[in-house]
Coordinates of C-alpha atoms in Angstrom, one line a residue:
M134 CA 4.2 -1.3 -2.2
A135 CA 1.8 -4.1 -1.0
A136 CA -1.9 -3.4 -0.1
R137 CA -2.5 -4.9 3.0
I138 CA -6.1 -5.2 1.7
S139 CA -9.3 -6.2 3.8
C140 CA -13.4 -6.0 3.1
G141 CA -13.5 -3.1 0.8
A142 CA -11.2 -0.4 1.8
W143 CA -7.0 -0.2 2.0
L144 CA -6.3 -1.2 5.0
V145 CA -2.6 -1.4 5.6
R146 CA 0.0 -2.3 8.4
P147 CA 1.9 1.0 9.0
W148 CA 4.0 -0.6 11.6
H149 CA 7.5 -0.3 13.5
A150 CA 8.6 -1.2 16.5
V151 CA 11.3 0.4 18.5
A152 CA 14.3 -1.9 20.4
S153 CA 16.1 -1.2 22.7
R154 CA 19.1 -0.4 19.7
P155 CA 22.7 -1.1 20.3
S156 CA 25.2 1.2 21.2
I157 CA 27.1 1.8 17.5
S158 CA 28.6 4.7 16.9
K159 CA 27.3 5.1 13.2
P160 CA 29.2 8.2 11.7
R161 CA 26.6 10.5 10.5
L162 CA 24.6 11.1 7.5
Q163 CA 26.5 13.5 4.4
F164 CA 24.4 13.4 1.8
R165 CA 25.5 16.2 -0.1
H166 CA 29.0 14.7 0.1
A167 CA 29.1 10.8 0.9
L168 CA 25.9 8.7 2.3
F169 CA 28.0 6.7 2.9
S170 CA 30.6 5.5 5.4
S171 CA 31.2 1.7 4.5
S172 CA 33.9 0.7 1.7
S173 CA 32.0 -2.2 1.1
L174 CA 29.5 -0.4 -1.7
S175 CA 30.2 -0.9 -5.4
S176 CA 31.1 2.9 -6.7
S177 CA 28.6 2.4 -8.7
A178 CA 25.4 2.1 -6.4
A179 CA 27.2 4.9 -4.4
A180 CA 27.6 6.3 -7.5
A181 CA 23.2 5.7 -8.2
T182 CA 22.4 7.2 -5.0
R183 CA 23.8 10.7 -4.9
G184 CA 22.2 11.5 -7.9
A185 CA 18.6 10.5 -5.6
V186 CA 18.0 13.7 -4.8
C187 CA 17.9 14.5 -8.5
C188 CA 15.9 11.5 -9.4
A189 CA 12.8 12.3 -6.6
G190 CA 10.3 14.1 -7.9
S191 CA 12.2 15.3 -10.5
S192 CA 12.4 14.7 -15.4
N193 CA 15.6 16.7 -14.8
G194 CA 18.6 14.7 -16.7
A195 CA 15.3 11.9 -17.7
S196 CA 16.0 10.9 -21.8
E197 CA 13.2 11.3 -24.9
T198 CA 14.3 7.7 -24.3
D199 CA 13.6 6.5 -21.4
P200 CA 10.9 4.6 -20.1
F201 CA 7.5 5.4 -18.5
V202 CA 7.6 2.9 -15.1
L203 CA 4.2 3.1 -13.6
T204 CA 3.5 0.5 -10.6
T205 CA 0.6 -0.1 -8.3
P206 CA 0.8 -1.9 -5.0
L207 CA 1.7 -5.7 -5.3
Y208 CA -2.3 -6.6 -3.1
Y209 CA -1.6 -8.2 -0.9
V210 CA -2.8 -12.4 -1.0
N211 CA -4.8 -12.6 2.3
A212 CA -7.8 -12.5 0.1
P213 CA -9.8 -12.6 -3.3
P214 CA -9.4 -9.0 -4.9
H215 CA -11.8 -6.1 -4.3
M216 CA -12.6 -2.6 -5.7
G217 CA -10.2 -0.7 -3.8
S218 CA -7.1 -2.1 -5.3
A219 CA -9.2 -2.6 -8.4
Y220 CA -10.0 1.1 -8.6
T221 CA -6.0 1.5 -8.2
T222 CA -5.7 -0.3 -11.1
I223 CA -8.0 1.4 -13.6
A224 CA -6.5 4.5 -12.7
A225 CA -3.2 2.8 -13.2
D226 CA -3.7 1.4 -16.7
A227 CA -5.5 4.5 -17.6
I228 CA -2.1 5.9 -16.9
A229 CA -0.1 3.9 -19.1
R230 CA -2.3 3.5 -21.7
F231 CA -2.4 7.8 -22.0
Q232 CA 1.4 7.9 -21.7
R233 CA 2.0 5.2 -24.5
L234 CA -0.1 6.9 -26.7
L235 CA 2.4 9.8 -26.3
G236 CA 4.5 7.5 -27.6
K237 CA 6.5 6.6 -24.8
K238 CA 7.5 3.1 -24.3
V239 CA 6.0 1.7 -20.6
I240 CA 6.9 -0.6 -18.5
F241 CA 3.2 -1.2 -16.5
I242 CA 3.9 -3.2 -13.3
T243 CA 1.6 -4.8 -10.8
G244 CA 1.2 -8.1 -8.8
T245 CA 0.8 -10.1 -5.7
D246 CA 2.7 -9.9 -1.5
E247 CA 2.6 -13.2 -1.2
H248 CA 4.2 -13.6 2.4
G249 CA 3.3 -13.5 5.7
E250 CA 1.5 -14.7 8.7
K251 CA -1.6 -13.6 8.1
I252 CA -1.4 -15.5 4.3
A253 CA -0.3 -18.9 6.0
T254 CA -3.5 -18.5 8.2
A255 CA -5.7 -17.4 5.9
A256 CA -3.9 -20.8 3.7
S257 CA -5.3 -22.5 6.6
A258 CA -8.4 -21.7 7.2
C259 CA -9.1 -23.0 3.2
G260 CA -7.7 -25.8 4.5
S261 CA -4.8 -25.7 2.0
S262 CA -1.3 -25.2 2.3
P263 CA 0.5 -20.9 1.3
R264 CA 2.1 -22.3 -2.3
E265 CA -1.9 -23.1 -3.1
H266 CA -4.0 -20.1 -1.6
C267 CA -1.4 -17.3 -2.7
D268 CA -1.4 -19.5 -6.7
V269 CA -5.4 -19.7 -6.3
I270 CA -5.7 -15.7 -5.7
S271 CA -3.4 -14.8 -7.2
Q272 CA -5.0 -15.7 -10.2
A273 CA -8.5 -14.5 -9.1
Y274 CA -5.9 -10.8 -9.8
K275 CA -5.1 -11.8 -13.2
A276 CA -8.4 -13.1 -13.9
L277 CA -10.0 -9.8 -12.7
W278 CA -7.2 -7.5 -14.7
K279 CA -8.4 -8.5 -17.6
D280 CA -11.8 -8.3 -17.3
L281 CA -11.2 -4.3 -17.2
D282 CA -8.0 -4.6 -19.6
I283 CA -5.8 -3.8 -17.7
A284 CA -3.1 -3.6 -20.0
Y285 CA 0.2 -4.7 -17.8
D286 CA 3.7 -5.3 -18.7
R287 CA 4.8 -6.9 -15.9
F288 CA 3.1 -8.7 -12.7
I289 CA 5.4 -9.8 -10.4
R290 CA 5.0 -12.7 -7.4
T291 CA 6.9 -12.0 -4.4
T292 CA 6.9 -15.9 -5.1
D293 CA 8.5 -16.2 -7.4
T294 CA 12.5 -16.8 -7.2
K295 CA 14.1 -14.3 -8.9
H296 CA 12.0 -11.8 -6.4
E297 CA 13.2 -14.2 -3.3
A298 CA 16.7 -13.7 -5.4
I299 CA 16.8 -10.0 -5.5
V300 CA 15.7 -9.5 -1.4
K301 CA 18.6 -11.4 -0.6
Q302 CA 21.5 -9.5 -2.4
F303 CA 19.4 -5.9 -1.7
Y304 CA 19.3 -7.3 1.5
S305 CA 23.1 -8.6 1.6
R306 CA 24.1 -4.5 0.4
V307 CA 22.3 -3.0 3.4
L308 CA 24.1 -5.4 5.9
E309 CA 27.0 -3.9 4.4
N310 CA 26.9 -1.2 4.4
G311 CA 25.8 -1.1 8.1
D312 CA 22.1 -0.1 8.6
I313 CA 20.7 -4.3 9.5
Y314 CA 21.5 -4.7 13.4
R315 CA 20.4 -7.4 15.2
A316 CA 18.3 -6.2 19.1
D317 CA 15.2 -7.7 21.0
Y318 CA 11.9 -6.1 20.3
E319 CA 8.4 -6.3 22.5
G320 CA 5.8 -4.9 22.0
L321 CA 1.5 -5.2 21.7
Y322 CA 1.2 -7.1 17.5
C323 CA -1.9 -6.9 16.3
I324 CA -3.0 -10.2 14.2
N325 CA -4.8 -9.1 11.2
C326 CA -2.3 -6.7 11.2
E327 CA 0.3 -8.0 11.2
E328 CA 2.3 -5.3 12.7
Y329 CA 3.3 -3.8 15.7
K330 CA 1.2 -1.2 17.3
D331 CA 1.9 1.8 20.0
E332 CA -0.4 1.6 23.2
K333 CA -1.2 5.1 22.6
D334 CA -2.7 4.5 19.4
L335 CA -5.4 1.1 20.8
L336 CA -8.8 1.0 22.0
D337 CA -9.7 0.2 25.4
N338 CA -8.8 -3.7 26.1
N339 CA -5.3 -2.2 24.4
C340 CA -7.6 -3.7 21.2
C341 CA -6.5 -2.5 17.4
P342 CA -8.7 0.6 16.2
M343 CA -8.6 -1.2 12.5
H344 CA -9.3 -5.0 13.8
L345 CA -11.4 -4.1 17.0
K346 CA -10.1 -7.3 18.5
P347 CA -6.9 -7.3 21.4
C348 CA -3.6 -7.2 20.3
V349 CA -1.1 -10.2 21.9
R350 CA 2.2 -8.8 24.0
R351 CA 5.4 -10.3 21.6
K352 CA 8.8 -10.4 22.4
E353 CA 11.6 -11.8 19.6
D354 CA 14.8 -11.2 18.6
N355 CA 14.8 -9.0 15.2
Y356 CA 17.0 -7.2 13.2
F357 CA 16.0 -3.9 12.1
F358 CA 17.2 -1.2 9.7
A359 CA 18.5 1.8 10.6
L360 CA 15.3 4.2 9.7
S361 CA 17.1 7.0 11.5
K362 CA 20.1 6.8 9.8
Y363 CA 18.2 8.8 6.9
Q364 CA 16.4 11.3 8.1
K365 CA 18.2 14.3 7.1
S366 CA 18.1 13.5 3.5
L367 CA 14.5 12.3 3.2
E368 CA 13.7 16.1 5.2
E369 CA 16.6 17.4 2.6
I370 CA 14.8 15.2 -0.8
L371 CA 11.1 16.7 -0.3
E372 CA 12.8 20.2 0.6
E373 CA 14.3 19.9 -2.8
N374 CA 11.6 17.6 -4.7
P375 CA 8.3 19.1 -3.0
E376 CA 7.0 17.2 -6.4
F377 CA 8.3 14.2 -5.6
I378 CA 5.4 13.4 -3.3
Q379 CA 1.2 13.7 -5.1
P380 CA -0.6 15.5 -3.8
P381 CA 0.1 18.5 -2.4
F382 CA -1.2 17.8 0.6
R383 CA 0.3 13.6 1.1
L384 CA 3.7 15.5 1.2
N385 CA 2.6 17.6 4.2
E386 CA 1.5 14.0 6.5
V387 CA 5.2 12.7 5.7
Q388 CA 7.2 15.4 6.2
S389 CA 4.9 15.5 9.3
W390 CA 5.8 11.8 10.3
I391 CA 9.5 12.5 9.3
R392 CA 9.8 15.7 11.3
S393 CA 8.4 13.9 14.6
G394 CA 10.9 11.5 14.6
L395 CA 11.8 8.6 12.8
K396 CA 12.2 5.2 14.1
D397 CA 14.8 1.9 12.9
F398 CA 12.0 -0.8 12.4
S399 CA 12.0 -4.7 12.9
I400 CA 12.5 -6.2 9.4
S401 CA 12.3 -9.5 10.2
R402 CA 10.4 -12.1 12.3
A403 CA 11.7 -15.6 14.0
S404 CA 8.4 -16.5 14.5
V405 CA 7.0 -16.6 10.6
D406 CA 8.5 -19.4 8.2
W407 CA 6.0 -18.2 5.7
G408 CA 8.3 -15.9 4.5
I409 CA 12.0 -15.3 2.0
P410 CA 14.9 -16.0 5.1
V411 CA 17.5 -14.3 6.2
P412 CA 20.6 -14.4 4.1
N413 CA 22.6 -14.5 7.2
D414 CA 20.0 -16.7 9.7
K415 CA 17.9 -19.0 8.8
K416 CA 16.1 -18.9 11.5
Q417 CA 14.2 -15.6 10.5
T418 CA 12.2 -14.6 7.9
I419 CA 12.5 -11.1 6.0
Y420 CA 9.3 -9.2 6.8
V421 CA 6.8 -8.9 4.8
W422 CA 7.7 -5.4 3.7
F423 CA 11.0 -5.1 3.3
D424 CA 10.4 -8.5 1.3
A425 CA 7.4 -7.0 -1.1
L426 CA 8.4 -3.0 -2.2
L427 CA 11.3 -4.6 -4.1
G428 CA 9.4 -6.2 -6.9
Y429 CA 8.9 -3.2 -7.8
I430 CA 12.5 -4.0 -8.9
S431 CA 12.5 -8.3 -8.9
A432 CA 9.9 -7.1 -12.3
F433 CA 12.6 -5.9 -14.6
S434 CA 14.3 -9.3 -14.1
G435 CA 12.7 -10.7 -17.0
E436 CA 12.8 -14.5 -17.8
N437 CA 16.7 -14.6 -15.4
E438 CA 16.3 -16.8 -13.0
Q439 CA 18.4 -16.4 -12.0
P440 CA 19.1 -12.3 -11.2
D441 CA 21.4 -9.5 -10.4
L442 CA 20.6 -6.7 -8.9
Q443 CA 23.1 -4.2 -10.7
D444 CA 22.0 -6.1 -14.1
T445 CA 18.2 -5.8 -13.1
V446 CA 17.7 -2.3 -12.2
S447 CA 20.3 -1.5 -15.1
L448 CA 16.8 -2.4 -16.5
G449 CA 14.4 0.2 -16.4
W450 CA 14.2 1.3 -12.2
P451 CA 13.9 4.3 -11.5
A452 CA 10.2 4.2 -11.6
S453 CA 8.7 7.4 -13.1
L454 CA 5.6 6.7 -10.5
H455 CA 3.9 4.4 -8.3
L456 CA 0.4 4.7 -8.0
I457 CA -0.7 3.6 -4.2
G458 CA -3.7 4.2 -1.6
K459 CA -2.8 7.0 1.3
D460 CA -2.1 4.1 3.5
I461 CA 1.2 3.5 2.9
L462 CA 2.2 5.8 1.6
R463 CA 4.7 5.8 4.6
F464 CA 5.9 3.0 3.6
H465 CA 6.2 4.7 -0.1
A466 CA 7.6 7.2 0.8
V467 CA 9.9 7.4 4.0
Y468 CA 10.9 3.4 4.6
W469 CA 12.0 2.5 0.6
P470 CA 13.6 5.9 -0.1
A471 CA 16.0 5.3 3.3
M472 CA 16.3 1.7 1.7
L473 CA 17.2 2.5 -1.3
M474 CA 19.9 4.7 -0.4
S475 CA 21.1 2.5 1.7
A476 CA 21.6 -0.1 -0.9
G477 CA 22.8 2.7 -3.4
L478 CA 20.1 2.4 -5.7
S479 CA 18.2 6.4 -7.3
L480 CA 14.5 6.7 -5.9
P481 CA 11.4 7.0 -7.7
K482 CA 10.5 9.6 -9.0
K483 CA 6.7 10.1 -7.4
V484 CA 4.6 8.6 -4.7
F485 CA 0.9 9.4 -5.5
G486 CA -1.2 8.2 -2.0
H487 CA -4.8 8.5 -3.9
G488 CA -7.6 7.5 -1.9
F489 CA -9.9 5.5 0.0
L490 CA -13.5 4.6 -1.6
T491 CA -16.6 5.0 1.2
K492 CA -20.5 3.1 -0.2
D493 CA -23.3 5.0 -0.3
G494 CA -21.3 8.1 2.2
M495 CA -20.7 5.0 4.6
K496 CA -17.0 2.3 4.7
M497 CA -17.0 -0.4 2.9
G498 CA -17.0 -3.7 4.8
K499 CA -17.9 -7.8 5.3
S500 CA -19.4 -6.4 8.6
L501 CA -21.8 -4.7 7.7
G502 CA -22.9 -6.5 3.9
N503 CA -22.4 -3.5 2.0
T504 CA -18.5 -4.7 0.2
L505 CA -18.7 -4.1 -3.6
E506 CA -17.2 -6.4 -5.3
P507 CA -15.4 -5.5 -9.0
N508 CA -16.3 -8.9 -10.3
D509 CA -19.6 -8.5 -9.6
L510 CA -19.7 -4.3 -10.9
V511 CA -18.2 -5.9 -14.8
H512 CA -19.9 -9.1 -15.5
R513 CA -23.7 -6.4 -15.0
F514 CA -22.0 -3.6 -16.6
G515 CA -19.1 -4.1 -18.1
S516 CA -15.6 -2.9 -17.9
D517 CA -16.8 1.1 -20.3
A518 CA -18.4 1.6 -17.9
V519 CA -16.8 0.8 -14.4
R520 CA -13.7 2.1 -15.6
Y521 CA -15.9 4.8 -16.4
F522 CA -17.4 6.2 -13.6
F523 CA -14.0 5.6 -11.3
V524 CA -12.2 7.5 -13.5
R525 CA -14.7 10.3 -14.3
E526 CA -16.3 10.0 -10.8
V527 CA -13.8 9.9 -8.2
E528 CA -11.5 13.3 -7.6
F529 CA -8.3 11.4 -7.5
G530 CA -5.9 11.9 -5.2
S531 CA -9.4 12.2 -3.0
D532 CA -11.4 10.1 -1.5
G533 CA -14.4 8.8 -3.0
D534 CA -18.3 7.0 -3.2
Y535 CA -20.3 4.5 -5.4
S536 CA -24.4 4.2 -5.4
E537 CA -25.9 2.4 -7.9
D538 CA -28.3 5.2 -8.3
R539 CA -25.0 8.0 -9.2
F540 CA -23.0 5.0 -11.4
I541 CA -26.0 4.0 -13.7
N542 CA -27.2 7.9 -14.0
T543 CA -23.5 9.0 -14.7
V544 CA -23.3 6.3 -17.0
N545 CA -26.5 6.5 -19.1
A546 CA -26.3 10.1 -19.6
H547 CA -22.1 10.4 -20.4
L548 CA -21.2 7.6 -22.4
A549 CA -25.3 6.7 -23.8
N550 CA -26.1 10.0 -24.4
T551 CA -24.1 12.4 -24.3
I552 CA -20.8 10.3 -26.3
G553 CA -23.3 7.3 -28.1
N554 CA -26.8 8.7 -29.1
L555 CA -24.5 11.5 -30.3
L556 CA -22.3 8.8 -32.2
N557 CA -25.4 7.1 -34.2
R558 CA -27.8 9.7 -35.4
T559 CA -24.9 11.9 -36.6
L560 CA -24.2 8.4 -38.4
G561 CA -27.8 8.1 -39.2
L562 CA -28.1 11.0 -41.0
L563 CA -25.3 10.2 -43.3
R564 CA -26.9 7.5 -43.6
K565 CA -30.4 8.8 -45.1
N566 CA -28.9 11.5 -46.6
C567 CA -25.0 10.9 -48.2
K568 CA -24.8 6.6 -48.2
S569 CA -23.6 6.0 -45.5
T570 CA -20.5 8.3 -47.4
L571 CA -18.3 11.3 -46.1
V572 CA -18.1 14.4 -49.2
V573 CA -15.8 16.1 -48.2
D574 CA -12.5 16.1 -45.5
S575 CA -12.9 16.7 -42.4
A576 CA -10.3 20.2 -42.5
T577 CA -11.9 21.9 -45.4
A578 CA -15.4 21.5 -43.7
A579 CA -14.5 22.9 -40.0
D580 CA -12.7 26.0 -42.8
G581 CA -13.1 29.4 -40.0
N582 CA -15.9 27.2 -38.5
A583 CA -15.5 28.0 -34.2
F584 CA -16.3 24.4 -33.2
K585 CA -13.7 22.6 -34.9
D586 CA -12.0 25.8 -32.0
T587 CA -13.4 24.5 -28.9
V588 CA -12.7 20.7 -30.3
E589 CA -8.9 21.7 -30.0
M590 CA -9.3 23.6 -27.2
L591 CA -10.8 20.9 -24.7
V592 CA -8.6 18.1 -26.3
G593 CA -5.7 20.4 -25.3
K594 CA -7.3 20.4 -21.9
A595 CA -7.5 16.5 -21.3
R596 CA -4.2 16.1 -22.3
V597 CA -2.6 18.7 -19.8
H598 CA -4.9 17.1 -17.3
Y599 CA -3.3 13.2 -18.0
E600 CA -0.4 14.8 -18.2
N601 CA -1.6 16.2 -14.5
L602 CA -2.7 13.0 -13.4
S603 CA -5.8 15.0 -12.7
L604 CA -8.5 11.6 -14.6
S605 CA -11.4 13.5 -13.2
T606 CA -11.2 16.9 -15.3
A607 CA -9.3 14.7 -18.3
C608 CA -13.4 12.9 -18.4
E609 CA -14.5 15.9 -17.8
A610 CA -13.0 17.8 -20.6
V611 CA -13.0 14.7 -23.9
L612 CA -17.0 14.8 -22.4
E613 CA -17.9 18.8 -23.4
I614 CA -15.7 17.3 -26.4
G615 CA -19.5 15.7 -27.2
S616 CA -21.7 17.9 -25.2
S617 CA -20.3 20.6 -28.2
G618 CA -21.0 18.2 -30.9
N619 CA -24.5 17.6 -28.8
S620 CA -25.7 21.2 -29.6
Y621 CA -23.8 22.1 -32.2
I622 CA -26.1 19.3 -34.6
D623 CA -28.2 20.6 -32.7
E624 CA -28.1 24.4 -33.7
R625 CA -28.0 23.3 -37.4
A626 CA -30.9 20.9 -37.1
P627 CA -29.0 19.0 -40.4
W628 CA -32.2 17.0 -40.9
S629 CA -34.5 20.4 -41.8
L630 CA -31.4 21.8 -44.1
F631 CA -31.2 17.9 -46.0
K632 CA -34.4 19.3 -46.9
Q633 CA -34.2 22.1 -48.3
G634 CA -31.5 20.5 -51.0
G635 CA -29.1 22.7 -52.9
A636 CA -26.3 24.5 -51.0
A637 CA -28.6 24.1 -47.9
S638 CA -27.5 20.5 -47.9
E639 CA -24.3 20.7 -48.7
A640 CA -24.3 22.7 -45.1
A641 CA -25.4 19.3 -44.2
A642 CA -23.2 17.1 -45.0
K643 CA -20.2 19.5 -44.0
D644 CA -21.8 19.3 -40.6
L645 CA -22.1 15.2 -40.2
V646 CA -17.9 15.3 -41.8
I647 CA -17.4 17.7 -38.6
V648 CA -19.8 15.8 -36.3
L649 CA -18.0 13.2 -37.4
E650 CA -14.5 14.4 -36.5
A651 CA -15.2 14.7 -33.0
M652 CA -16.3 11.6 -31.9
R653 CA -13.2 10.6 -34.1
I654 CA -11.0 12.7 -31.9
I655 CA -13.4 11.2 -28.5
A656 CA -12.2 7.8 -29.4
V657 CA -8.6 8.8 -29.4
A658 CA -9.2 10.7 -25.8
L659 CA -11.4 8.7 -24.1
S660 CA -9.7 5.9 -25.0
P661 CA -7.0 5.4 -22.0
V662 CA -10.4 4.9 -20.0
T663 CA -12.9 3.2 -22.0
P664 CA -11.0 1.4 -24.2
R665 CA -13.6 -0.5 -25.5
L666 CA -16.3 1.8 -26.1
C667 CA -13.7 4.3 -28.2
L668 CA -12.8 0.7 -30.7
R669 CA -16.5 0.0 -31.1
I670 CA -16.2 4.2 -32.0
Y671 CA -13.9 4.2 -34.4
E672 CA -14.4 0.7 -36.2
Q673 CA -17.6 2.4 -36.4
L674 CA -16.1 5.6 -38.0
G675 CA -14.8 2.8 -40.9
Y676 CA -11.6 2.8 -39.1
S677 CA -10.3 -1.1 -38.5
A678 CA -9.4 -2.5 -34.9
D679 CA -5.0 -2.5 -36.7
Q680 CA -5.4 0.8 -37.2
F681 CA -7.5 1.9 -33.5
N682 CA -4.5 0.3 -31.5
A683 CA -1.6 1.5 -33.8
A684 CA -3.2 5.3 -33.3
T685 CA -1.4 8.0 -31.4
W686 CA -2.3 11.0 -29.3
S687 CA -1.4 12.9 -32.3
D688 CA -4.4 10.9 -33.7
T689 CA -6.9 14.1 -31.2
R690 CA -5.5 16.5 -34.5
W691 CA -8.3 18.0 -36.7
G692 CA -8.5 16.6 -40.6
G693 CA -8.6 12.5 -39.6
L694 CA -11.4 11.8 -41.6
K695 CA -11.6 12.2 -45.0
G696 CA -13.3 12.7 -48.2
G697 CA -15.0 9.7 -49.9
Q698 CA -14.9 7.4 -46.9
V699 CA -17.6 4.9 -45.6
M700 CA -18.8 4.8 -42.4
A701 CA -20.6 1.6 -41.2
Q702 CA -23.9 1.1 -40.6
P703 CA -25.0 2.8 -37.6
K704 CA -25.6 0.9 -33.8
P705 CA -25.6 1.6 -30.3
V706 CA -22.0 1.3 -29.5
F707 CA -22.7 1.2 -25.4
A708 CA -26.3 0.5 -24.2
R709 CA -28.6 2.2 -21.3
I710 CA -27.3 -0.2 -18.3
E711 CA -31.8 -0.4 -16.7
N712 CA -33.2 -2.8 -19.1
K713 CA -30.2 -5.2 -17.4
V714 CA -30.8 -3.9 -14.0
E715 CA -34.6 -4.0 -14.4
E716 CA -33.9 -7.3 -15.9
D717 CA -31.3 -8.9 -12.6
S718 CA -33.8 -7.1 -10.0
S719 CA -36.8 -9.3 -11.7
T720 CA -35.0 -12.4 -11.4
K721 CA -34.7 -12.1 -8.0
V722 CA -37.6 -11.0 -6.7
G723 CA -39.5 -13.9 -8.8
A724 CA -37.2 -17.3 -7.5
G725 CA -37.5 -15.2 -3.6
R726 CA -41.4 -15.8 -3.6

């Protein structure tokens, strides 16, 4: 859950330490009949876990009234947000907005992961306390989400007292089930990753392949989670619910990890003070991953200062979709399900691991001087441009590349030209020839018109793609409505028909209604991706902001515009961005000389 971020790519701590485990006898896990041998778990918790397979990767049994619970990673606050975390959250917001259009009750969860040695080190380097450091960085995330029009419902911080209460209750439940034990371990530790490394994975001189710095040898007495106990259960879950992990090639990765043999991992630290104390041992703190993953549940606790784990779970768990970067897939697809089963809780329904971003074909990093700052992008180009480019141009699930030329060309061609110019010239013709008033209902105007059929087909495709998390293809389908609208108006040439008068003029007036109806549908169908732009389109069509905010996916059906409806005066809804870039460039040149 917690995204370990460093310099423009998603970098996380895929760690497990192998201990000299005491020879304790544990009953073999029989997933279908009795998940737990411990009688200390409540019957309700055991029942919830017996249903884990049904919950994982399947909507079977889900009620239409169940909320759609969507989560981003909880972002690690060792540094301010960058484009990696912004990309994940933009995609999550587009999914959440689409689900709201369908009429679903959506609970969109995001937040920050704020414990661990690396946080304390980063705070010390800045001359502040860990708490002060976390407050500053967490607020930076909230500010960026506001600038990017991220409409989240819950923002959880792992330093919240309510989160700590949930973590301790969860830990105690797993302990009572017999899945936590104490053991010594020794290994090579990467301070930057905050994880132990297998020597076979290191470079020369025991250097971490991620940070290119030597690992140090450490030996500690810690608590371990019995992950190996759940190997068979995890294999069965993935076999019976292949859609649990998406895209499919991520499922193959996870199954390979599990088949290679799961090892128990340390869930406490004796040398880290900045963390949640282990309930039964105040000399140790809970490992940040075992802590942070619980944020998905503690986010439901709301204003309750003394939340109860079982009560909190009843407020929305399990999650419908965990949206994560591929580098934290192991934690979400292996560790997290096993932890939940141990605690007697249902598994999330789906985990989707998306790809990384590069810049100009190269991995991003401060050492290369090619980082991509989301604050800079949104302030230069606006939230709609940033949101659209990364959703449209990065195939969701795969890696994607950013270049400024491609960004400008794509945004101008799609938003300024295909959509913006079509609306502007159509409204201009309507003002000139029809006093900005629609002469007939759009349903009547398009009776028997093939263009209407094309729009309806493309809207249907867009919906299917949104539902399948094919966000780029959904954008493509909506944009094709705009392209078809431009072709239609060019072929019909209403400016010429108006000059002919009579029946030709009447046909031209109907053509304008037809194109504007297509624009209305675009405004609804693209609103998950570019909400501000779509609001401006809606307002140009004579609607209010309240009417736009009340729109649902059913409003993509043809026939919304009515005869006599007065359109606003035409003005560009999306300005081309070359001029802004040229001004920026000329300013920089002047300042440098």
